[in-house]
PDB file of C-alpha atoms in Angstrom:
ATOM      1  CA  UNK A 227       0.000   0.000   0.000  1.00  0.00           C
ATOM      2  CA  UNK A 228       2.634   2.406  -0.731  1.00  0.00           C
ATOM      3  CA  UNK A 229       4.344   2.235   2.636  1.00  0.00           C
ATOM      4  CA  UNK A 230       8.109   0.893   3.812  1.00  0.00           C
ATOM      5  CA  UNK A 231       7.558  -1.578   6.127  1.00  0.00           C
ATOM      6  CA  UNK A 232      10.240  -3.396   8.519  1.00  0.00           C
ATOM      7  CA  UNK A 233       9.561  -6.188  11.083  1.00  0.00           C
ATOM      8  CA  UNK A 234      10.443  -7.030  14.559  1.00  0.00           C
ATOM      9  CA  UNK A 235      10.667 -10.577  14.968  1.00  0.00           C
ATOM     10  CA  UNK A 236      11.606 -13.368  17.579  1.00  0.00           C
ATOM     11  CA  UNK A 237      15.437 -14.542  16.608  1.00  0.00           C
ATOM     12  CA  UNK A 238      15.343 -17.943  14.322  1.00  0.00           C
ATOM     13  CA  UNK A 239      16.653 -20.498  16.618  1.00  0.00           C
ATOM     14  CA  UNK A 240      17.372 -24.260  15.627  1.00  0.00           C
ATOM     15  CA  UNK A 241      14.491 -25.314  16.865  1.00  0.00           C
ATOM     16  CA  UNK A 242      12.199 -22.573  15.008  1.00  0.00           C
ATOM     17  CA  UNK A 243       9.038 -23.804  13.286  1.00  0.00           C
ATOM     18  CA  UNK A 244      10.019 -24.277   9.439  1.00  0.00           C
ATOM     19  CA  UNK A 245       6.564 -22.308   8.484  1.00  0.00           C
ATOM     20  CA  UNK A 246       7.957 -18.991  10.302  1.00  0.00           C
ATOM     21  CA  UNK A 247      11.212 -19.473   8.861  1.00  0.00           C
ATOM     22  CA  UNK A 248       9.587 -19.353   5.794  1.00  0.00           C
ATOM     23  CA  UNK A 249       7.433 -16.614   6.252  1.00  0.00           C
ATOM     24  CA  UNK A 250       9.755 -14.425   7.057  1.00  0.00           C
ATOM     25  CA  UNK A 251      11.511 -15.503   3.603  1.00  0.00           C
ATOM     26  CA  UNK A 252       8.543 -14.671   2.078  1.00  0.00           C
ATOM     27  CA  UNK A 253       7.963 -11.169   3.646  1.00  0.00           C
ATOM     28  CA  UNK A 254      12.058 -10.009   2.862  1.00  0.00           C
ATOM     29  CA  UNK A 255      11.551 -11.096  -1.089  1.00  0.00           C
ATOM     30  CA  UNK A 256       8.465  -8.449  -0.989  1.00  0.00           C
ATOM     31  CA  UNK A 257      10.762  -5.885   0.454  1.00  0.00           C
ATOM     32  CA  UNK A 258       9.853  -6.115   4.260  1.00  0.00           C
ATOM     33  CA  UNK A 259      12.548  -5.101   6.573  1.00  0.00           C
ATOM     34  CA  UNK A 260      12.966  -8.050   9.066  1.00  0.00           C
ATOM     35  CA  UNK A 261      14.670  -7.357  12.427  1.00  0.00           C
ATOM     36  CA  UNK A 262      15.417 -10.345  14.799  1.00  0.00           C
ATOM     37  CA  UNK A 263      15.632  -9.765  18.412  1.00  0.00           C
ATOM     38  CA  UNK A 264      13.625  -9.880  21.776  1.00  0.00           C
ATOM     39  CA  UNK A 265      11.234  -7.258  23.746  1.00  0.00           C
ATOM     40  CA  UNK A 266      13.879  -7.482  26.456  1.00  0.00           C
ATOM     41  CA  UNK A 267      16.174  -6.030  24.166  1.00  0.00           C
ATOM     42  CA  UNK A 268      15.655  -2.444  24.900  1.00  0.00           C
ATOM     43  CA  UNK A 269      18.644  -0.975  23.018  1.00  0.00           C
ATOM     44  CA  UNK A 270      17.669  -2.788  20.143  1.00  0.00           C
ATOM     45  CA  UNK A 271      14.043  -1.798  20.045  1.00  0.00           C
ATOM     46  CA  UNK A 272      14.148   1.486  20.753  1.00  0.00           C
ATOM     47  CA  UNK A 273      17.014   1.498  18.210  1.00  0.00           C
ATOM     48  CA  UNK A 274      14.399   0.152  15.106  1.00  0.00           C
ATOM     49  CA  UNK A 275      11.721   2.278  16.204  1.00  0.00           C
ATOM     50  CA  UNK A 276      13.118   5.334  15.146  1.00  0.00           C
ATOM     51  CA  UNK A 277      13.279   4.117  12.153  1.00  0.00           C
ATOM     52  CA  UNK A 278       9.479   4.163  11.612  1.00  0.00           C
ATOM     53  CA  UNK A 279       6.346   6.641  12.117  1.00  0.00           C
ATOM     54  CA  UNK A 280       3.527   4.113  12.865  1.00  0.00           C
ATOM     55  CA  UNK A 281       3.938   1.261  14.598  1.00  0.00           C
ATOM     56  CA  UNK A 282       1.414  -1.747  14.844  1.00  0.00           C
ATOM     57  CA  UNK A 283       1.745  -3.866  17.607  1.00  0.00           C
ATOM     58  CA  UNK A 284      -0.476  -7.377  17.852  1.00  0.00           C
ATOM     59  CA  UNK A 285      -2.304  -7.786  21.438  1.00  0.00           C
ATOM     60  CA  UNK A 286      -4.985  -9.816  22.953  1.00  0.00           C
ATOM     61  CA  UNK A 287      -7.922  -7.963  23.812  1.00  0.00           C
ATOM     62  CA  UNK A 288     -11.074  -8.528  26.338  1.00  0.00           C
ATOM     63  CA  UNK A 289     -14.500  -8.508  25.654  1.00  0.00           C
ATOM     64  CA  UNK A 290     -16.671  -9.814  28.229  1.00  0.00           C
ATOM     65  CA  UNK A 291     -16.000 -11.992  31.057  1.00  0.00           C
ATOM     66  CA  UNK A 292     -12.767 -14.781  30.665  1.00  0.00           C
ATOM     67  CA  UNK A 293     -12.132 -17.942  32.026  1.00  0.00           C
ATOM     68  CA  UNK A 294      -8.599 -17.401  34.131  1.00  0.00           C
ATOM     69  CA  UNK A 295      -6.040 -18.743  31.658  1.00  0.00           C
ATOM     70  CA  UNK A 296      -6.520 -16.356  29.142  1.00  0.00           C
ATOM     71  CA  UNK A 297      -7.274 -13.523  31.602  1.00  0.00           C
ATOM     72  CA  UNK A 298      -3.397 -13.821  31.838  1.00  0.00           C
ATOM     73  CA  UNK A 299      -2.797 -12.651  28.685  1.00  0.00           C
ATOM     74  CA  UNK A 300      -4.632  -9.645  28.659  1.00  0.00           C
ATOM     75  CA  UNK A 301      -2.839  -7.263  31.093  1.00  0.00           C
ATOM     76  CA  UNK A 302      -2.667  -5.309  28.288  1.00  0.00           C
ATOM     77  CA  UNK A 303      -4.412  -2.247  30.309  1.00  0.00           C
ATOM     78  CA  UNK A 304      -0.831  -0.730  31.046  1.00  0.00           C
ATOM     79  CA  UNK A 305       0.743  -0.678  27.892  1.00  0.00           C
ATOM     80  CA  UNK A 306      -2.606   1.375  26.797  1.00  0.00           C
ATOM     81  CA  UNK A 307      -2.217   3.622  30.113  1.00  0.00           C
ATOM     82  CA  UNK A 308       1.513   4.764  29.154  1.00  0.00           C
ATOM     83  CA  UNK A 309       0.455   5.417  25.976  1.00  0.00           C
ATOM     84  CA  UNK A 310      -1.870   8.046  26.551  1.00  0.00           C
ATOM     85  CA  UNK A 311       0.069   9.410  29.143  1.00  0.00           C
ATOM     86  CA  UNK A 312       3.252   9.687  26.887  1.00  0.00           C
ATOM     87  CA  UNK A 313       0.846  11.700  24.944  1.00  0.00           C
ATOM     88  CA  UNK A 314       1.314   9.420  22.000  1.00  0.00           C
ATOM     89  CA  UNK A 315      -1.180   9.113  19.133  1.00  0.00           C
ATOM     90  CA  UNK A 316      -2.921   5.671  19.261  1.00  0.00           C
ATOM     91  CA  UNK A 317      -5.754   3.862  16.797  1.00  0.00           C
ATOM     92  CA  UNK A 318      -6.958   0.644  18.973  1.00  0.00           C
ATOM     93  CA  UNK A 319      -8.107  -1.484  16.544  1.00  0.00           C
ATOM     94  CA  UNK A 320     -10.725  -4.607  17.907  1.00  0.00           C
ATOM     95  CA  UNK A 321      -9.310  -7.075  15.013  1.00  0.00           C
ATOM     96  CA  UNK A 322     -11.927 -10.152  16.337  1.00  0.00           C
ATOM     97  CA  UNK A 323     -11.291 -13.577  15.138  1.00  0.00           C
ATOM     98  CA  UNK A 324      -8.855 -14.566  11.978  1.00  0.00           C
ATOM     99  CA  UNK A 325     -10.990 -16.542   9.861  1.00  0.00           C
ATOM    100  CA  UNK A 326      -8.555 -18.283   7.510  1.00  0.00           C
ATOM    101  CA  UNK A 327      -7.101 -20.048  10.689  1.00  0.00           C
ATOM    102  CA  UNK A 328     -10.520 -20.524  12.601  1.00  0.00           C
ATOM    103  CA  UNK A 329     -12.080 -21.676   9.611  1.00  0.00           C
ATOM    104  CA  UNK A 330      -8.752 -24.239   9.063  1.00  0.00           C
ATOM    105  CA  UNK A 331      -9.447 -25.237  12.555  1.00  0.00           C
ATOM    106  CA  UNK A 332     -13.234 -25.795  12.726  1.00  0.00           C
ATOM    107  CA  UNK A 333     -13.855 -27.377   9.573  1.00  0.00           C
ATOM    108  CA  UNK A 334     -10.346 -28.892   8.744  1.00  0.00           C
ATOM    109  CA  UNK A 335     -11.382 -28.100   4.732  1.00  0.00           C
ATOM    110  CA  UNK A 336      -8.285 -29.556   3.410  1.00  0.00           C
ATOM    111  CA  UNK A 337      -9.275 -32.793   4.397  1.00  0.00           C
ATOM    112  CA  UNK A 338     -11.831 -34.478   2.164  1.00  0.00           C
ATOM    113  CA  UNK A 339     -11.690 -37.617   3.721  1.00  0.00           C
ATOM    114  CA  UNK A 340     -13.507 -36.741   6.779  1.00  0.00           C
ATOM    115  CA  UNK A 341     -17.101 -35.621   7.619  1.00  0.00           C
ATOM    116  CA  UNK A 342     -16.612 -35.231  11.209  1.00  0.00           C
ATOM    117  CA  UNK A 343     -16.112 -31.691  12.960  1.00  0.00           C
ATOM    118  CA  UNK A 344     -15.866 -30.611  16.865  1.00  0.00           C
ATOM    119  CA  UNK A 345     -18.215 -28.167  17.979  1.00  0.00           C
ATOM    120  CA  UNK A 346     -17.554 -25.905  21.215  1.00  0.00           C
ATOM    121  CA  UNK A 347     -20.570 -25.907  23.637  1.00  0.00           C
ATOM    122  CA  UNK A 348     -24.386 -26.033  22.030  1.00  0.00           C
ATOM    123  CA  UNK A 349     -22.677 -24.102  18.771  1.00  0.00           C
ATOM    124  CA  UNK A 350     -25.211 -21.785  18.606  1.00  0.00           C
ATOM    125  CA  UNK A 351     -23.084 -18.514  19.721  1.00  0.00           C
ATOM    126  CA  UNK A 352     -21.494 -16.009  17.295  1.00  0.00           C
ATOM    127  CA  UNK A 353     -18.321 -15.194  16.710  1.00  0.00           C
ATOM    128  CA  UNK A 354     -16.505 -12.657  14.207  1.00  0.00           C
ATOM    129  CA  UNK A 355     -14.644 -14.321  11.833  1.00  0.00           C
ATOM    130  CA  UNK A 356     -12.315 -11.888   9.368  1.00  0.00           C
ATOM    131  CA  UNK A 357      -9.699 -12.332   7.133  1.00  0.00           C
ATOM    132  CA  UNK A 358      -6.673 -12.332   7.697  1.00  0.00           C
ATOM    133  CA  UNK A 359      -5.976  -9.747   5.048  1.00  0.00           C
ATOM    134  CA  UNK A 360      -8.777  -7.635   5.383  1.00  0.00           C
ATOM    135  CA  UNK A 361      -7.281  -7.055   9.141  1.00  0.00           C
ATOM    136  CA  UNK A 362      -3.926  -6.152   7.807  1.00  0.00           C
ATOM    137  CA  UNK A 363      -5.340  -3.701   4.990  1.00  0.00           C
ATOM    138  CA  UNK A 364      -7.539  -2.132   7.408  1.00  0.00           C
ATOM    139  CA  UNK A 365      -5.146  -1.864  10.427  1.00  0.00           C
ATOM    140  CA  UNK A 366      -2.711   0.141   7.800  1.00  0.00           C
ATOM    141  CA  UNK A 367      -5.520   2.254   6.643  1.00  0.00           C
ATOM    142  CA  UNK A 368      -6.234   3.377   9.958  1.00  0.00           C
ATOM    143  CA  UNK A 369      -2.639   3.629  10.708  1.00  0.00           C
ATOM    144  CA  UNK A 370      -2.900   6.715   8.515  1.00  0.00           C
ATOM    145  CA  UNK A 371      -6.277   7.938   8.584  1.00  0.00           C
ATOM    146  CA  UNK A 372      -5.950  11.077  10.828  1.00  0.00           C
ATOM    147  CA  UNK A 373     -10.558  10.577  11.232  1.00  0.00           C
ATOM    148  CA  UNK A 374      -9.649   7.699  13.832  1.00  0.00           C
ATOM    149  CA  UNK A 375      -6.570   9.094  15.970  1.00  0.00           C
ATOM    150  CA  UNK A 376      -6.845   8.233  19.613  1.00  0.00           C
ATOM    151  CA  UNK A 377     -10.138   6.151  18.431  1.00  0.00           C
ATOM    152  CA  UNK A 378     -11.335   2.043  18.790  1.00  0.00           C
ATOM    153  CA  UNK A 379     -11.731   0.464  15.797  1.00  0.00           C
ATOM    154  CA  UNK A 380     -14.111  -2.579  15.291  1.00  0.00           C
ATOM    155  CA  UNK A 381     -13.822  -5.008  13.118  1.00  0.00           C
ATOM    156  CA  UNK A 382     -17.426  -6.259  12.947  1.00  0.00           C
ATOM    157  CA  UNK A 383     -18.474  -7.027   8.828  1.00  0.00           C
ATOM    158  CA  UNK A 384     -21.996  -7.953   8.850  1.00  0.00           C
ATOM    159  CA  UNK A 385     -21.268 -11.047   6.608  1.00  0.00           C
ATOM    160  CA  UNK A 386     -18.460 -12.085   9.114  1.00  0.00           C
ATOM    161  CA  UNK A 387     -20.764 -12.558  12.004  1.00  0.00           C
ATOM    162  CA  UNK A 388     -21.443 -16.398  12.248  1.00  0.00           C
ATOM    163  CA  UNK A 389     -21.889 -19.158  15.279  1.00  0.00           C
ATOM    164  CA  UNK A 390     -20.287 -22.644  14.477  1.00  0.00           C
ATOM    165  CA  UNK A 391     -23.164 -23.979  13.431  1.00  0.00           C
ATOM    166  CA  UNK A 392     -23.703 -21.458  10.858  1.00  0.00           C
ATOM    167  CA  UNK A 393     -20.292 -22.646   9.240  1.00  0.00           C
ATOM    168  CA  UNK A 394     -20.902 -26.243   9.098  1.00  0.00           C
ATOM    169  CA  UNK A 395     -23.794 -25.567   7.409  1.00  0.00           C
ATOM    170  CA  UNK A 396     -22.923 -23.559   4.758  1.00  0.00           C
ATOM    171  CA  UNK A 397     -20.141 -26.020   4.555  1.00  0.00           C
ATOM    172  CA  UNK A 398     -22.467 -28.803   4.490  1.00  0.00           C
ATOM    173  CA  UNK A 399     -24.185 -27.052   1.446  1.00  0.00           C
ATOM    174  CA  UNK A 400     -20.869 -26.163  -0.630  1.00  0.00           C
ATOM    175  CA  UNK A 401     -19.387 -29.494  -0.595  1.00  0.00           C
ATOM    176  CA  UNK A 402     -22.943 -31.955  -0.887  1.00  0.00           C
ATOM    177  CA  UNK A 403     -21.502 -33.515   2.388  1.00  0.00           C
ATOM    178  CA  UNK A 404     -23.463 -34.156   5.556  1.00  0.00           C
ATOM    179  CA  UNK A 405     -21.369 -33.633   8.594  1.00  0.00           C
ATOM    180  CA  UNK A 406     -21.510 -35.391  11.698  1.00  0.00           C
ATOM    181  CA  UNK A 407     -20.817 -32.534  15.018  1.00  0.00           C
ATOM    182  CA  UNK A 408     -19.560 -34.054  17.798  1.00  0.00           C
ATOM    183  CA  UNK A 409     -19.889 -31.152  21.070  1.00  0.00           C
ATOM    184  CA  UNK A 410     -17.715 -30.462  23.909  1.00  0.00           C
ATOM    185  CA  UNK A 411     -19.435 -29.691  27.041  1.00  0.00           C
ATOM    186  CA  UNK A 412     -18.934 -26.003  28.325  1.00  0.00           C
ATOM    187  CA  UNK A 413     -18.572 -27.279  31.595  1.00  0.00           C
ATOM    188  CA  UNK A 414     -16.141 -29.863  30.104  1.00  0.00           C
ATOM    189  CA  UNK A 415     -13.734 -26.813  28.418  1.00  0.00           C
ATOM    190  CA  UNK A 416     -14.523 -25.049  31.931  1.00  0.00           C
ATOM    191  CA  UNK A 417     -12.840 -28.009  33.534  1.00  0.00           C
ATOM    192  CA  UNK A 418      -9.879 -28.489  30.813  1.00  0.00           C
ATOM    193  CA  UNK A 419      -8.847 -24.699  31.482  1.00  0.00           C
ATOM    194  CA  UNK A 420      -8.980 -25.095  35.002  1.00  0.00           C
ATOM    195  CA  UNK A 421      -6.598 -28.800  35.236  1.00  0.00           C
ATOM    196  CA  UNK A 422      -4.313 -28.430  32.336  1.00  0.00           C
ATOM    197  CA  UNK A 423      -1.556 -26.310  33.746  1.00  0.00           C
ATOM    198  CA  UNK A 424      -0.231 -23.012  32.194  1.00  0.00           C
ATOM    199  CA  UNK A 425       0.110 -21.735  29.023  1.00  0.00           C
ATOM    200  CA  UNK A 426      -1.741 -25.526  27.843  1.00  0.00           C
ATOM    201  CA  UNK A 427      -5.008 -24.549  29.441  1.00  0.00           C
ATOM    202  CA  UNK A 428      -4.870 -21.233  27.537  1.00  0.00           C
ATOM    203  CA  UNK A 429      -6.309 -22.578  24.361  1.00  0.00           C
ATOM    204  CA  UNK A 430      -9.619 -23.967  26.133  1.00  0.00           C
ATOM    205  CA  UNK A 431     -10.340 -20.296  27.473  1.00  0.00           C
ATOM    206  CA  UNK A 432     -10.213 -19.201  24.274  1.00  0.00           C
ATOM    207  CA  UNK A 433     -12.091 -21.625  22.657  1.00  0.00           C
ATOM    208  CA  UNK A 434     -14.859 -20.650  25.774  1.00  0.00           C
ATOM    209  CA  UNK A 435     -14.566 -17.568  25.429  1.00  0.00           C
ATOM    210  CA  UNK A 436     -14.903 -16.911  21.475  1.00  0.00           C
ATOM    211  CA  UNK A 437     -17.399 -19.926  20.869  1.00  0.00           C
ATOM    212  CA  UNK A 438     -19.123 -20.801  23.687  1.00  0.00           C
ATOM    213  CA  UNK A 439     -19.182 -17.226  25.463  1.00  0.00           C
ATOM    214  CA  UNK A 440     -19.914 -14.906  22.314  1.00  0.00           C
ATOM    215  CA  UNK A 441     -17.946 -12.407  23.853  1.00  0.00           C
ATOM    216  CA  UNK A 442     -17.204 -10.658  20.607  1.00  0.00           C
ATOM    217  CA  UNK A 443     -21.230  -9.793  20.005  1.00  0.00           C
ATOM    218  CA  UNK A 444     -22.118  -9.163  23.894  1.00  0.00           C
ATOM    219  CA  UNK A 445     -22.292  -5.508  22.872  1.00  0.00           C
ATOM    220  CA  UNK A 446     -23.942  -3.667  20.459  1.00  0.00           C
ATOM    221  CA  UNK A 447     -22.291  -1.104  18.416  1.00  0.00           C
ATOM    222  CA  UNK A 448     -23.642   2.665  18.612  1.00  0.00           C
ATOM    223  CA  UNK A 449     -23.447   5.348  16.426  1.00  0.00           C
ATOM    224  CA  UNK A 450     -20.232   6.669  17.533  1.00  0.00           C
ATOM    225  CA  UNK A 451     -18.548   3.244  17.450  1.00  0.00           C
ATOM    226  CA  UNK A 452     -15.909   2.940  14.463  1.00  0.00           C
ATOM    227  CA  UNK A 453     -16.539  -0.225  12.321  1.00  0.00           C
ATOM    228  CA  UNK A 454     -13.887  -0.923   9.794  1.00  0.00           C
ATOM    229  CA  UNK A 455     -16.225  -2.161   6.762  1.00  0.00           C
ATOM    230  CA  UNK A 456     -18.274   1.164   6.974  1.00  0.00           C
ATOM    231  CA  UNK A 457     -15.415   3.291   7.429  1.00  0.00           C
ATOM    232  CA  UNK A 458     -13.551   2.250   4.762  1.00  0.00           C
ATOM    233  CA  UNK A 459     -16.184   1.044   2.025  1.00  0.00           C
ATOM    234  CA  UNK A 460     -13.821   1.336  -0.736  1.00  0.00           C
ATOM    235  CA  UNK A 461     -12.163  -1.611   0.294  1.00  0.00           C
ATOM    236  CA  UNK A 462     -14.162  -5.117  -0.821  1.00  0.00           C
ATOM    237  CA  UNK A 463     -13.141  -7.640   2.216  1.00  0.00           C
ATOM    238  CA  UNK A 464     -13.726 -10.839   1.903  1.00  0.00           C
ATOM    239  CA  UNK A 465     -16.528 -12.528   3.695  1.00  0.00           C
ATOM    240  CA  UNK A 466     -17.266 -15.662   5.488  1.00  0.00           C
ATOM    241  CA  UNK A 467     -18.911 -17.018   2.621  1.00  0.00           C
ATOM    242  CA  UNK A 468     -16.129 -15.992   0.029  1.00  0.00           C
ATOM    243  CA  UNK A 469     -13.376 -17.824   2.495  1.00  0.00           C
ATOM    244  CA  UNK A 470     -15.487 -21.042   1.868  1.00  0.00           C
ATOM    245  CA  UNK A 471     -15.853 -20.965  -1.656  1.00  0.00           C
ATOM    246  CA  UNK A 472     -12.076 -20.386  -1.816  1.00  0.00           C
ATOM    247  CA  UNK A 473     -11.992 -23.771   0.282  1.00  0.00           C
ATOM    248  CA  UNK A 474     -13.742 -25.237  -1.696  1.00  0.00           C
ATOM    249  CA  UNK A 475     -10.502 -24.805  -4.437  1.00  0.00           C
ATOM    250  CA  UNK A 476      -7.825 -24.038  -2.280  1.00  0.00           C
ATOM    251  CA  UNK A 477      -8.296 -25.146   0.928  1.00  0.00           C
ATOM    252  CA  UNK A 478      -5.566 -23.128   3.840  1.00  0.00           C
ATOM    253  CA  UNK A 479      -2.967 -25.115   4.470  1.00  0.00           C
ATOM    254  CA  UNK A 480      -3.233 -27.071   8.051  1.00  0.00           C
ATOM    255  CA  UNK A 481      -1.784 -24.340  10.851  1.00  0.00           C
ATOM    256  CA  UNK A 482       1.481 -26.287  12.580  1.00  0.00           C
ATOM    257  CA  UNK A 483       0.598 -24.319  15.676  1.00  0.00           C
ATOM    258  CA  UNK A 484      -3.024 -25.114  16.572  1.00  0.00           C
ATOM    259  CA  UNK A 485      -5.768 -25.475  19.701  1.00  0.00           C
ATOM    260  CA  UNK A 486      -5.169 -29.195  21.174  1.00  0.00           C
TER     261      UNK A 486
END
C-alpha cells in the first residue's frame, strides 16, 4: 500500500518452526525489513523504532468476562495507560477472530476424507470471523487515517458474524456432504482450562470464550462506534462465505501451531 515496512521478529533459533522461517523468507523477497531480536532487548528496540512513524503492535484484547487462563494474557491495560500518558497518538483497533485459521481449525477443509467436525458448547453462539488480510489492509488504513486518531476500531463485517453452526452448514451445502458434530461440554472446556496447567489450558479459554461465550457480540455497536467495513467502504473484504468458496478450491494449508 505504498508504505516501507520493517519487522520485529523473535530470533530464528534451531528449533524454530520451518513455516515462520519461511514466512519471514517470504515477507524479505516483498521488500519487508525483518529485524530479529527480543522485547527485552531495549537498546535494540528502541534502536528500530526510530526508524518508523507508525507502529502496529499485535495484542490480545477482552471482551466480556474470561475464564482465568486467558485472563493472563490480557494485562494489556498498562501498555494502553503509558500510551496516553506519553501523549502518544494511538488507533486501537478490535481485530476479532482470523478466519482463515478458525475456519482451518473448525472445519479442517483440506481434508476431504472426513465428515466429522468438533463443535464448542451447544454451537449456537457467534463469533466474528475476518480475514486475515482484510485485518492487515484495514489496520494500515487506519494507521494513517488522521478521522480515527486516539479512536477504537471494530472489526465487525456484517457477513463475518457467524456461530459454528452457521459454518458447518454452509459447509455442508458447498461441498454436498453431511457432517456429523460431535460437542464439547462447556462445563467440560470449563474443567480443561482449570486442570491443564499453564500456558496448555490457555487454548480452552479461548475456545470458551470466542465460541461458547460470544464475547465478541455481547455488545452492540452505537453510532459513535468505528466499524472498519463502513469506514472504509472502498475496500471489498472478503466474507465468510467468500473464504469457503475459496476452500472449496484451495483449501488453507493445516496451521502447525493449533488449539489441542
Amino acid at each position: 500500500m505504498g508504505h516501507s515496512t520493517y519487522a520485529y521478529v523473535r530470533r530464528v533459533k534451531s528449533d524454530t518452526d520451518p513455516s515462520k522461517i519461511q514466512l519471514l523468507k517470504d515477507f524479505v523477497s516483498i521488500g519487508v525489513i525483518v529485524y530479529q531480536g527480543e522485547l527485552d532487548e531495549y537498546e535494540k528496540l528502541i534502536s528500530v523504532l526510530k526508524e518508523v512513524d507508525v507502529v502496529i503492535s499485535a495484542l490480545a484484547g477482552k471482551r466480556g468476562a474470561v475464564l482465568p487462563p486467558f485472563q493472563k494474557l490480557l494485562d494489556n491495560r498498562k501498555i494502553r495507560r503509558a500510551t496516553e500518558e506519553a501523549a502518544i497518538h494511538f488507533t486501537y483497533v478490535s481485530a476479532n477472530s482470523f478466519a482463515a485459521y478458525f475456519v482451518d481449525y473448525l472445519l479442517h477443509p483440506h481434508d476431504s476424507t472426513s465428515d466429522d467436525v468438533t463443535l464448542y458448547g451447544d454451537g449456537e453462539a457467534k463469533a466474528v470471523l475476518n480475514y486475515e488480510e482484510d485485518v492487515a489492509i484495514y489496520a494500515v488504513k487506519a494507521a494513517t487515517d488522521p478521522k480515527v486518531a486516539n479512536r477504537v476500531i471494530i472489526y465487525r463485517p456484517p457477513k463475518n458474524v457467524v456461530s459454528q453452526l452457521d459454518l458447518v452448514a454452509a459447509w455442508e451445502k458447498k461441498t454436498g456432504r453431511p457432517i456429523h458434530k460431535n460437542h464439547i461440554p462447556e462445563q467440560e472446556i470449563i474443567t480443561l482450562s482449570q486442570k491443564l496447567p499453564f500456558p496448555d489450558n490457555v487454548p480452552a479459554a479461548i475456545l470458551h470464550n470466542i465460541f461458547i461465550a460470544g464475547a465478541q457480540l455481547s455488545f452492540q455497536l452505537t453510532d459513535d462506534d468505528l466499524e472498519a467495513s463502513k469506514l472504509y467502504l472502498e475496500h471489498n473484504y472478503t466474507t465468510v462465505d467468500d473464504l469457503l468458496n475459496r476452500c472449496l478450491v484451495d483449501p488453507p494449508k493445516p496451521k502447525l501451531v493449533v488449539f489441542s
